[in-house]
Amino acid sequence: MKNKKTIVMGIIIGILLIIIAVMGYVIASGKKGDSVKKETLQETSAGTEEVKSADNTGSTTESSEKQDDQSLDIAGDFYAEIGHDTTWEADGKKCATESINIYNNTSASAKDWKLEITYKGTPAVDQIWGGEYKISGKTVSIKAVDYTQEIPAKGSINLGYNFSSDDLAVEKYVLYVNDTQYSGDGLKMVASAPEKTDSNEISGGGKNTESAATEKKNNTNVPGEIPFETHGKLSVKGTDIVDMNGDKYQLKGVSTHGITWFPDYVNKEAFETLRDDWGANLIRLAMYTDTGDSYGYCSGGDKDEILALVDKGVSAATELGMYVIVDWHILSDSDPNNHIDDAKEFFDKVSKKYAAQENVIYEICNEPNGGTQWSSVKSYAETIIPVIKANDKDALIIVGTPNWSQDVDIASQDPITGYDNIMYAVHFYAATHKDDLRNKVKTALDNGLPVFVSEFSLCDASGNGGIDYDSSDEWFKLINENNLSYSSWSLCNKNETSALIKSDSTATGSLSDGDLSDTGKYVRDRIMGK
């Protein structure tokens, strides 16, 4: 009996061992199958992205249900999806609307993010939404704007841009969230060790191409863009400035005060703040000619020292890829002919020096005044323009107009002929100059005269008094409707309303919001398009 029971127990134990072995094999096989499935999904997703990017057709975005599955299997905490919504060709370039989704698979929202996308070709970006960008070589670096700061928990944000390149395919991307780096090729994600990057080191340019799906807009730069690398040599077409592609372009920036009075603001760091934080693409260097003392170039000043200061400003602007106006700032000397020999010598010297620098613009007589007639200004201009053109035949030149550069309507009745790329200055101070001067500008434009607002402010003509916001708004309406380029007076901390910097600020380089006067904040917002 005992032997029989032992045999039965042995059979039962043997059966159980067989069952356990079979179950173990099935489980092991299933895990291996899942692993293979995930690996195949990674390779297939990456391959699909590469093919779609290479032929630039259609959208690479899967259905939301499929995206959720892939994010769980592939991505980890954070990942991005990048794909072309539409593609087209323009000016011999391939163009696309790039749609970008950034996903957060965690249970907490995240705010501190940056995305770097590297293309196979060199990109040029236009019309970005949901972010601010910089370009370095083939890499577009994107930071959040206000409404895309936060990536919600278990959610996503969307942004995008129009861009052009010889090759639209994405080579890789790197997403930084709270200083942790997530990198990807297509949808194949690899989380790597934390790595910090300095966004200030990212710069670049390229050629802007406008969307075929939208009406052409003025090509203006955004904060951080390298203006000259993107837009190149400028010229005048009709009443507009156009860039190297023939597209309308608007110069937007600031003027220094007299550089011999406020030399500390002529520096690369200050100009870089204006470019990167304000979106300015222009610096005007105001060099006074006759101040009655040694601060003036023609009134006893040290010419070599003043020229060195001009060169410092031109060099800083050029290194930053900004456009720069060399301003022969007549004022108390009234008629530019009073120092015409000095002007000929000066403009011959600087136009030879900067002939190869296509970002340099010459303003040959700031504000003729004191009853000086247009005929006298025109005669002066017809003497100075050939001096510059002999060294730089394509130079862009701004000619002042009588009555402190207000009578552009009179100049439009008898413009200078025989030269290309000539523009005419109008200056306004919004609390003093209102509809009468705006109507003069409209008349000049109607007569086909290219007008440049090379100096303005928001207060009265003394540079002081209260800010007239209503008149300033009217001026900017006129400016933007007519693609007028402009520079605001003035980059200094002088105790007057027109100064862009508070009088108690000691900052001369990097400028924070707290350093700016009310005028400075208004001008910054207008330059930024607010």
JSON list of N, CA, C and O in Angstrom, two decimals, residues 367 403-406 425-434 437-438 441 451-463 468 471-479 484-489 498 522-523:
[
{"chain": "A", "resi": 367, "resn": "GLU", "atom": "N", "xyz": [20.79, 116.86, -39.60]},
{"chain": "A", "resi": 367, "resn": "GLU", "atom": "CA", "xyz": [19.62, 117.75, -39.57]},
{"chain": "A", "resi": 367, "resn": "GLU", "atom": "C", "xyz": [19.95, 119.15, -40.08]},
{"chain": "A", "resi": 367, "resn": "GLU", "atom": "O", "xyz": [20.21, 120.07, -39.29]},
{"chain": "A", "resi": 403, "resn": "ASN", "atom": "N", "xyz": [14.96, 121.78, -42.32]},
{"chain": "A", "resi": 403, "resn": "ASN", "atom": "CA", "xyz": [14.08, 121.97, -41.17]},
{"chain": "A", "resi": 403, "resn": "ASN", "atom": "C", "xyz": [14.20, 120.80, -40.21]},
{"chain": "A", "resi": 403, "resn": "ASN", "atom": "O", "xyz": [13.22, 120.22, -39.79]},
{"chain": "A", "resi": 404, "resn": "TRP", "atom": "N", "xyz": [15.47, 120.49, -39.83]},
{"chain": "A", "resi": 404, "resn": "TRP", "atom": "CA", "xyz": [15.77, 119.38, -38.91]},
{"chain": "A", "resi": 404, "resn": "TRP", "atom": "C", "xyz": [15.25, 118.04, -39.44]},
{"chain": "A", "resi": 404, "resn": "TRP", "atom": "O", "xyz": [14.68, 117.24, -38.73]},
{"chain": "A", "resi": 405, "resn": "SER", "atom": "N", "xyz": [15.47, 117.84, -40.72]},
{"chain": "A", "resi": 405, "resn": "SER", "atom": "CA", "xyz": [15.06, 116.60, -41.40]},
{"chain": "A", "resi": 405, "resn": "SER", "atom": "C", "xyz": [13.56, 116.34, -41.27]},
{"chain": "A", "resi": 405, "resn": "SER", "atom": "O", "xyz": [13.11, 115.28, -40.83]},
{"chain": "A", "resi": 406, "resn": "GLN", "atom": "N", "xyz": [12.81, 117.34, -41.71]},
{"chain": "A", "resi": 406, "resn": "GLN", "atom": "CA", "xyz": [11.35, 117.20, -41.77]},
{"chain": "A", "resi": 406, "resn": "GLN", "atom": "C", "xyz": [10.81, 117.38, -43.19]},
{"chain": "A", "resi": 406, "resn": "GLN", "atom": "O", "xyz": [9.77, 116.81, -43.53]},
{"chain": "A", "resi": 425, "resn": "ALA", "atom": "N", "xyz": [16.18, 111.32, -44.98]},
{"chain": "A", "resi": 425, "resn": "ALA", "atom": "CA", "xyz": [15.88, 111.25, -43.55]},
{"chain": "A", "resi": 425, "resn": "ALA", "atom": "C", "xyz": [14.66, 112.08, -43.18]},
{"chain": "A", "resi": 425, "resn": "ALA", "atom": "O", "xyz": [14.49, 113.21, -43.64]},
{"chain": "A", "resi": 426, "resn": "VAL", "atom": "N", "xyz": [13.83, 111.49, -42.32]},
{"chain": "A", "resi": 426, "resn": "VAL", "atom": "CA", "xyz": [12.83, 112.25, -41.59]},
{"chain": "A", "resi": 426, "resn": "VAL", "atom": "C", "xyz": [13.03, 111.96, -40.11]},
{"chain": "A", "resi": 426, "resn": "VAL", "atom": "O", "xyz": [13.31, 110.83, -39.71]},
{"chain": "A", "resi": 427, "resn": "HIS", "atom": "N", "xyz": [12.99, 113.03, -39.28]},
{"chain": "A", "resi": 427, "resn": "HIS", "atom": "CA", "xyz": [13.13, 112.89, -37.85]},
{"chain": "A", "resi": 427, "resn": "HIS", "atom": "C", "xyz": [11.87, 113.42, -37.18]},
{"chain": "A", "resi": 427, "resn": "HIS", "atom": "O", "xyz": [11.35, 114.47, -37.57]},
{"chain": "A", "resi": 428, "resn": "PHE", "atom": "N", "xyz": [11.39, 112.69, -36.17]},
{"chain": "A", "resi": 428, "resn": "PHE", "atom": "CA", "xyz": [10.22, 113.19, -35.45]},
{"chain": "A", "resi": 428, "resn": "PHE", "atom": "C", "xyz": [10.40, 113.01, -33.95]},
{"chain": "A", "resi": 428, "resn": "PHE", "atom": "O", "xyz": [11.08, 112.10, -33.49]},
{"chain": "A", "resi": 429, "resn": "TYR", "atom": "N", "xyz": [9.76, 113.92, -33.21]},
{"chain": "A", "resi": 429, "resn": "TYR", "atom": "CA", "xyz": [9.63, 113.82, -31.76]},
{"chain": "A", "resi": 429, "resn": "TYR", "atom": "C", "xyz": [8.14, 113.92, -31.50]},
{"chain": "A", "resi": 429, "resn": "TYR", "atom": "O", "xyz": [7.52, 114.96, -31.73]},
{"chain": "A", "resi": 430, "resn": "ALA", "atom": "N", "xyz": [7.56, 112.80, -31.05]},
{"chain": "A", "resi": 430, "resn": "ALA", "atom": "CA", "xyz": [6.12, 112.58, -31.17]},
{"chain": "A", "resi": 430, "resn": "ALA", "atom": "C", "xyz": [5.26, 113.64, -30.49]},
{"chain": "A", "resi": 430, "resn": "ALA", "atom": "O", "xyz": [4.16, 113.95, -30.96]},
{"chain": "A", "resi": 431, "resn": "ALA", "atom": "N", "xyz": [5.72, 114.20, -29.38]},
{"chain": "A", "resi": 431, "resn": "ALA", "atom": "CA", "xyz": [4.90, 115.20, -28.69]},
{"chain": "A", "resi": 431, "resn": "ALA", "atom": "C", "xyz": [4.85, 116.53, -29.43]},
{"chain": "A", "resi": 431, "resn": "ALA", "atom": "O", "xyz": [3.94, 117.33, -29.21]},
{"chain": "A", "resi": 432, "resn": "THR", "atom": "N", "xyz": [5.83, 116.77, -30.30]},
{"chain": "A", "resi": 432, "resn": "THR", "atom": "CA", "xyz": [5.87, 118.01, -31.10]},
{"chain": "A", "resi": 432, "resn": "THR", "atom": "C", "xyz": [5.35, 117.78, -32.51]},
{"chain": "A", "resi": 432, "resn": "THR", "atom": "O", "xyz": [4.57, 118.60, -33.04]},
{"chain": "A", "resi": 433, "resn": "HIS", "atom": "N", "xyz": [5.80, 116.70, -33.13]},
{"chain": "A", "resi": 433, "resn": "HIS", "atom": "CA", "xyz": [5.51, 116.46, -34.54]},
{"chain": "A", "resi": 433, "resn": "HIS", "atom": "C", "xyz": [4.36, 115.47, -34.69]},
{"chain": "A", "resi": 433, "resn": "HIS", "atom": "O", "xyz": [4.52, 114.30, -34.33]},
{"chain": "A", "resi": 434, "resn": "LYS", "atom": "N", "xyz": [3.29, 115.95, -35.25]},
{"chain": "A", "resi": 434, "resn": "LYS", "atom": "CA", "xyz": [2.08, 115.11, -35.31]},
{"chain": "A", "resi": 434, "resn": "LYS", "atom": "C", "xyz": [1.59, 115.00, -36.76]},
{"chain": "A", "resi": 434, "resn": "LYS", "atom": "O", "xyz": [2.37, 114.70, -37.66]},
{"chain": "A", "resi": 437, "resn": "LEU", "atom": "N", "xyz": [3.55, 116.62, -39.87]},
{"chain": "A", "resi": 437, "resn": "LEU", "atom": "CA", "xyz": [4.75, 115.94, -40.34]},
{"chain": "A", "resi": 437, "resn": "LEU", "atom": "C", "xyz": [4.42, 114.55, -40.90]},
{"chain": "A", "resi": 437, "resn": "LEU", "atom": "O", "xyz": [5.02, 114.13, -41.90]},
{"chain": "A", "resi": 438, "resn": "ARG", "atom": "N", "xyz": [3.46, 113.87, -40.29]},
{"chain": "A", "resi": 438, "resn": "ARG", "atom": "CA", "xyz": [3.07, 112.57, -40.85]},
{"chain": "A", "resi": 438, "resn": "ARG", "atom": "C", "xyz": [2.53, 112.74, -42.27]},
{"chain": "A", "resi": 438, "resn": "ARG", "atom": "O", "xyz": [2.79, 111.90, -43.15]},
{"chain": "A", "resi": 441, "resn": "VAL", "atom": "N", "xyz": [5.37, 113.02, -44.68]},
{"chain": "A", "resi": 441, "resn": "VAL", "atom": "CA", "xyz": [5.93, 111.70, -44.99]},
{"chain": "A", "resi": 441, "resn": "VAL", "atom": "C", "xyz": [5.05, 110.98, -46.02]},
{"chain": "A", "resi": 441, "resn": "VAL", "atom": "O", "xyz": [5.56, 110.39, -46.98]},
{"chain": "A", "resi": 451, "resn": "VAL", "atom": "N", "xyz": [11.98, 106.95, -47.73]},
{"chain": "A", "resi": 451, "resn": "VAL", "atom": "CA", "xyz": [12.13, 107.70, -46.48]},
{"chain": "A", "resi": 451, "resn": "VAL", "atom": "C", "xyz": [12.69, 106.78, -45.39]},
{"chain": "A", "resi": 451, "resn": "VAL", "atom": "O", "xyz": [12.27, 105.63, -45.25]},
{"chain": "A", "resi": 452, "resn": "PHE", "atom": "N", "xyz": [13.62, 107.30, -44.60]},
{"chain": "A", "resi": 452, "resn": "PHE", "atom": "CA", "xyz": [14.24, 106.56, -43.51]},
{"chain": "A", "resi": 452, "resn": "PHE", "atom": "C", "xyz": [14.09, 107.39, -42.24]},
{"chain": "A", "resi": 452, "resn": "PHE", "atom": "O", "xyz": [14.55, 108.53, -42.19]},
{"chain": "A", "resi": 453, "resn": "VAL", "atom": "N", "xyz": [13.47, 106.84, -41.19]},
{"chain": "A", "resi": 453, "resn": "VAL", "atom": "CA", "xyz": [13.32, 107.54, -39.91]},
{"chain": "A", "resi": 453, "resn": "VAL", "atom": "C", "xyz": [14.60, 107.29, -39.12]},
{"chain": "A", "resi": 453, "resn": "VAL", "atom": "O", "xyz": [14.67, 106.44, -38.24]},
{"chain": "A", "resi": 454, "resn": "SER", "atom": "N", "xyz": [15.62, 108.07, -39.40]},
{"chain": "A", "resi": 454, "resn": "SER", "atom": "CA", "xyz": [16.92, 107.79, -38.79]},
{"chain": "A", "resi": 454, "resn": "SER", "atom": "C", "xyz": [17.06, 108.33, -37.36]},
{"chain": "A", "resi": 454, "resn": "SER", "atom": "O", "xyz": [18.04, 108.03, -36.68]},
{"chain": "A", "resi": 455, "resn": "GLU", "atom": "N", "xyz": [16.06, 109.11, -36.91]},
{"chain": "A", "resi": 455, "resn": "GLU", "atom": "CA", "xyz": [16.06, 109.57, -35.52]},
{"chain": "A", "resi": 455, "resn": "GLU", "atom": "C", "xyz": [14.65, 109.92, -35.10]},
{"chain": "A", "resi": 455, "resn": "GLU", "atom": "O", "xyz": [13.90, 110.55, -35.86]},
{"chain": "A", "resi": 456, "resn": "PHE", "atom": "N", "xyz": [14.27, 109.50, -33.89]},
{"chain": "A", "resi": 456, "resn": "PHE", "atom": "CA", "xyz": [12.95, 109.86, -33.36]},
{"chain": "A", "resi": 456, "resn": "PHE", "atom": "C", "xyz": [12.94, 109.63, -31.85]},
{"chain": "A", "resi": 456, "resn": "PHE", "atom": "O", "xyz": [13.79, 108.93, -31.30]},
{"chain": "A", "resi": 457, "resn": "SER", "atom": "N", "xyz": [11.96, 110.22, -31.19]},
{"chain": "A", "resi": 457, "resn": "SER", "atom": "CA", "xyz": [11.65, 109.86, -29.81]},
{"chain": "A", "resi": 457, "resn": "SER", "atom": "C", "xyz": [10.19, 110.17, -29.52]},
{"chain": "A", "resi": 457, "resn": "SER", "atom": "O", "xyz": [9.46, 110.63, -30.41]},
{"chain": "A", "resi": 458, "resn": "LEU", "atom": "N", "xyz": [9.78, 109.95, -28.29]},
{"chain": "A", "resi": 458, "resn": "LEU", "atom": "CA", "xyz": [8.36, 109.99, -27.93]},
{"chain": "A", "resi": 458, "resn": "LEU", "atom": "C", "xyz": [7.95, 111.31, -27.29]},
{"chain": "A", "resi": 458, "resn": "LEU", "atom": "O", "xyz": [6.76, 111.55, -27.09]},
{"chain": "A", "resi": 459, "resn": "CYS", "atom": "N", "xyz": [8.94, 112.16, -26.98]},
{"chain": "A", "resi": 459, "resn": "CYS", "atom": "CA", "xyz": [8.70, 113.38, -26.22]},
{"chain": "A", "resi": 459, "resn": "CYS", "atom": "C", "xyz": [8.67, 114.58, -27.16]},
{"chain": "A", "resi": 459, "resn": "CYS", "atom": "O", "xyz": [8.39, 114.44, -28.35]},
{"chain": "A", "resi": 460, "resn": "ASP", "atom": "N", "xyz": [8.97, 115.77, -26.64]},
{"chain": "A", "resi": 460, "resn": "ASP", "atom": "CA", "xyz": [8.98, 116.94, -27.52]},
{"chain": "A", "resi": 460, "resn": "ASP", "atom": "C", "xyz": [10.35, 117.11, -28.19]},
{"chain": "A", "resi": 460, "resn": "ASP", "atom": "O", "xyz": [11.29, 116.38, -27.89]},
{"chain": "A", "resi": 461, "resn": "ALA", "atom": "N", "xyz": [10.45, 118.08, -29.05]},
{"chain": "A", "resi": 461, "resn": "ALA", "atom": "CA", "xyz": [11.64, 118.21, -29.91]},
{"chain": "A", "resi": 461, "resn": "ALA", "atom": "C", "xyz": [12.91, 118.58, -29.14]},
{"chain": "A", "resi": 461, "resn": "ALA", "atom": "O", "xyz": [14.00, 118.46, -29.68]},
{"chain": "A", "resi": 462, "resn": "SER", "atom": "N", "xyz": [12.76, 118.98, -27.88]},
{"chain": "A", "resi": 462, "resn": "SER", "atom": "CA", "xyz": [13.94, 119.28, -27.07]},
{"chain": "A", "resi": 462, "resn": "SER", "atom": "C", "xyz": [14.61, 118.00, -26.57]},
{"chain": "A", "resi": 462, "resn": "SER", "atom": "O", "xyz": [15.72, 118.04, -26.03]},
{"chain": "A", "resi": 463, "resn": "GLY", "atom": "N", "xyz": [13.94, 116.86, -26.74]},
{"chain": "A", "resi": 463, "resn": "GLY", "atom": "CA", "xyz": [14.42, 115.60, -26.18]},
{"chain": "A", "resi": 463, "resn": "GLY", "atom": "C", "xyz": [13.92, 115.38, -24.78]},
{"chain": "A", "resi": 463, "resn": "GLY", "atom": "O", "xyz": [14.29, 114.41, -24.12]},
{"chain": "A", "resi": 468, "resn": "ASP", "atom": "N", "xyz": [4.28, 111.37, -25.32]},
{"chain": "A", "resi": 468, "resn": "ASP", "atom": "CA", "xyz": [2.98, 111.41, -25.99]},
{"chain": "A", "resi": 468, "resn": "ASP", "atom": "C", "xyz": [2.75, 110.02, -26.61]},
{"chain": "A", "resi": 468, "resn": "ASP", "atom": "O", "xyz": [3.18, 109.75, -27.73]},
{"chain": "A", "resi": 471, "resn": "SER", "atom": "N", "xyz": [0.44, 109.96, -29.95]},
{"chain": "A", "resi": 471, "resn": "SER", "atom": "CA", "xyz": [1.14, 110.36, -31.16]},
{"chain": "A", "resi": 471, "resn": "SER", "atom": "C", "xyz": [2.19, 109.32, -31.55]},
{"chain": "A", "resi": 471, "resn": "SER", "atom": "O", "xyz": [2.38, 109.02, -32.74]},
{"chain": "A", "resi": 472, "resn": "SER", "atom": "N", "xyz": [2.87, 108.76, -30.54]},
{"chain": "A", "resi": 472, "resn": "SER", "atom": "CA", "xyz": [3.88, 107.73, -30.82]},
{"chain": "A", "resi": 472, "resn": "SER", "atom": "C", "xyz": [3.24, 106.52, -31.50]},
{"chain": "A", "resi": 472, "resn": "SER", "atom": "O", "xyz": [3.79, 105.95, -32.45]},
{"chain": "A", "resi": 473, "resn": "ASP", "atom": "N", "xyz": [2.07, 106.13, -31.00]},
{"chain": "A", "resi": 473, "resn": "ASP", "atom": "CA", "xyz": [1.36, 104.99, -31.61]},
{"chain": "A", "resi": 473, "resn": "ASP", "atom": "C", "xyz": [0.98, 105.29, -33.05]},
{"chain": "A", "resi": 473, "resn": "ASP", "atom": "O", "xyz": [1.06, 104.42, -33.93]},
{"chain": "A", "resi": 474, "resn": "GLU", "atom": "N", "xyz": [0.57, 106.54, -33.31]},
{"chain": "A", "resi": 474, "resn": "GLU", "atom": "CA", "xyz": [0.22, 106.93, -34.69]},
{"chain": "A", "resi": 474, "resn": "GLU", "atom": "C", "xyz": [1.45, 106.86, -35.59]},
{"chain": "A", "resi": 474, "resn": "GLU", "atom": "O", "xyz": [1.37, 106.43, -36.74]},
{"chain": "A", "resi": 475, "resn": "TRP", "atom": "N", "xyz": [2.59, 107.29, -35.06]},
{"chain": "A", "resi": 475, "resn": "TRP", "atom": "CA", "xyz": [3.82, 107.21, -35.85]},
{"chain": "A", "resi": 475, "resn": "TRP", "atom": "C", "xyz": [4.17, 105.77, -36.18]},
{"chain": "A", "resi": 475, "resn": "TRP", "atom": "O", "xyz": [4.55, 105.46, -37.32]},
{"chain": "A", "resi": 476, "resn": "PHE", "atom": "N", "xyz": [4.04, 104.88, -35.21]},
{"chain": "A", "resi": 476, "resn": "PHE", "atom": "CA", "xyz": [4.41, 103.49, -35.48]},
{"chain": "A", "resi": 476, "resn": "PHE", "atom": "C", "xyz": [3.41, 102.81, -36.41]},
{"chain": "A", "resi": 476, "resn": "PHE", "atom": "O", "xyz": [3.77, 101.89, -37.15]},
{"chain": "A", "resi": 477, "resn": "LYS", "atom": "N", "xyz": [2.20, 103.26, -36.38]},
{"chain": "A", "resi": 477, "resn": "LYS", "atom": "CA", "xyz": [1.24, 102.76, -37.36]},
{"chain": "A", "resi": 477, "resn": "LYS", "atom": "C", "xyz": [1.69, 103.12, -38.77]},
{"chain": "A", "resi": 477, "resn": "LYS", "atom": "O", "xyz": [1.70, 102.29, -39.68]},
{"chain": "A", "resi": 478, "resn": "LEU", "atom": "N", "xyz": [2.10, 104.39, -38.94]},
{"chain": "A", "resi": 478, "resn": "LEU", "atom": "CA", "xyz": [2.59, 104.85, -40.25]},
{"chain": "A", "resi": 478, "resn": "LEU", "atom": "C", "xyz": [3.88, 104.11, -40.63]},
{"chain": "A", "resi": 478, "resn": "LEU", "atom": "O", "xyz": [4.05, 103.69, -41.78]},
{"chain": "A", "resi": 479, "resn": "ILE", "atom": "N", "xyz": [4.78, 103.96, -39.67]},
{"chain": "A", "resi": 479, "resn": "ILE", "atom": "CA", "xyz": [6.06, 103.29, -39.92]},
{"chain": "A", "resi": 479, "resn": "ILE", "atom": "C", "xyz": [5.85, 101.87, -40.41]},
{"chain": "A", "resi": 479, "resn": "ILE", "atom": "O", "xyz": [6.41, 101.44, -41.43]},
{"chain": "A", "resi": 484, "resn": "LEU", "atom": "N", "xyz": [8.84, 101.44, -43.04]},
{"chain": "A", "resi": 484, "resn": "LEU", "atom": "CA", "xyz": [9.88, 102.43, -42.83]},
{"chain": "A", "resi": 484, "resn": "LEU", "atom": "C", "xyz": [10.89, 101.92, -41.81]},
{"chain": "A", "resi": 484, "resn": "LEU", "atom": "O", "xyz": [10.52, 101.39, -40.76]},
{"chain": "A", "resi": 485, "resn": "SER", "atom": "N", "xyz": [12.14, 102.07, -42.11]},
{"chain": "A", "resi": 485, "resn": "SER", "atom": "CA", "xyz": [13.20, 101.71, -41.17]},
{"chain": "A", "resi": 485, "resn": "SER", "atom": "C", "xyz": [13.42, 102.87, -40.19]},
{"chain": "A", "resi": 485, "resn": "SER", "atom": "O", "xyz": [13.15, 104.03, -40.52]},
{"chain": "A", "resi": 486, "resn": "TYR", "atom": "N", "xyz": [13.94, 102.54, -38.98]},
{"chain": "A", "resi": 486, "resn": "TYR", "atom": "CA", "xyz": [14.03, 103.59, -37.96]},
{"chain": "A", "resi": 486, "resn": "TYR", "atom": "C", "xyz": [15.11, 103.29, -36.93]},
{"chain": "A", "resi": 486, "resn": "TYR", "atom": "O", "xyz": [15.51, 102.14, -36.72]},
{"chain": "A", "resi": 487, "resn": "SER", "atom": "N", "xyz": [15.58, 104.37, -36.28]},
{"chain": "A", "resi": 487, "resn": "SER", "atom": "CA", "xyz": [16.46, 104.24, -35.12]},
{"chain": "A", "resi": 487, "resn": "SER", "atom": "C", "xyz": [16.04, 105.28, -34.09]},
{"chain": "A", "resi": 487, "resn": "SER", "atom": "O", "xyz": [15.76, 106.43, -34.42]},
{"chain": "A", "resi": 488, "resn": "SER", "atom": "N", "xyz": [15.99, 104.84, -32.83]},
{"chain": "A", "resi": 488, "resn": "SER", "atom": "CA", "xyz": [15.47, 105.67, -31.74]},
{"chain": "A", "resi": 488, "resn": "SER", "atom": "C", "xyz": [16.59, 106.41, -31.04]},
{"chain": "A", "resi": 488, "resn": "SER", "atom": "O", "xyz": [17.64, 105.85, -30.73]},
{"chain": "A", "resi": 489, "resn": "TRP", "atom": "N", "xyz": [16.37, 107.66, -30.73]},
{"chain": "A", "resi": 489, "resn": "TRP", "atom": "CA", "xyz": [17.27, 108.49, -29.95]},
{"chain": "A", "resi": 489, "resn": "TRP", "atom": "C", "xyz": [16.91, 108.30, -28.48]},
{"chain": "A", "resi": 489, "resn": "TRP", "atom": "O", "xyz": [15.75, 108.45, -28.12]},
{"chain": "A", "resi": 498, "resn": "SER", "atom": "N", "xyz": [14.16, 111.41, -23.67]},
{"chain": "A", "resi": 498, "resn": "SER", "atom": "CA", "xyz": [14.49, 110.62, -24.85]},
{"chain": "A", "resi": 498, "resn": "SER", "atom": "C", "xyz": [15.57, 109.57, -24.59]},
{"chain": "A", "resi": 498, "resn": "SER", "atom": "O", "xyz": [15.78, 108.68, -25.43]},
{"chain": "A", "resi": 522, "resn": "TYR", "atom": "N", "xyz": [9.20, 101.36, -24.11]},
{"chain": "A", "resi": 522, "resn": "TYR", "atom": "CA", "xyz": [8.28, 101.51, -25.24]},
{"chain": "A", "resi": 522, "resn": "TYR", "atom": "C", "xyz": [8.98, 101.15, -26.54]},
{"chain": "A", "resi": 522, "resn": "TYR", "atom": "O", "xyz": [8.45, 100.39, -27.37]},
{"chain": "A", "resi": 523, "resn": "VAL", "atom": "N", "xyz": [10.18, 101.69, -26.74]},
{"chain": "A", "resi": 523, "resn": "VAL", "atom": "CA", "xyz": [10.92, 101.44, -27.98]},
{"chain": "A", "resi": 523, "resn": "VAL", "atom": "C", "xyz": [11.27, 99.97, -28.10]},
{"chain": "A", "resi": 523, "resn": "VAL", "atom": "O", "xyz": [11.13, 99.36, -29.17]}
]
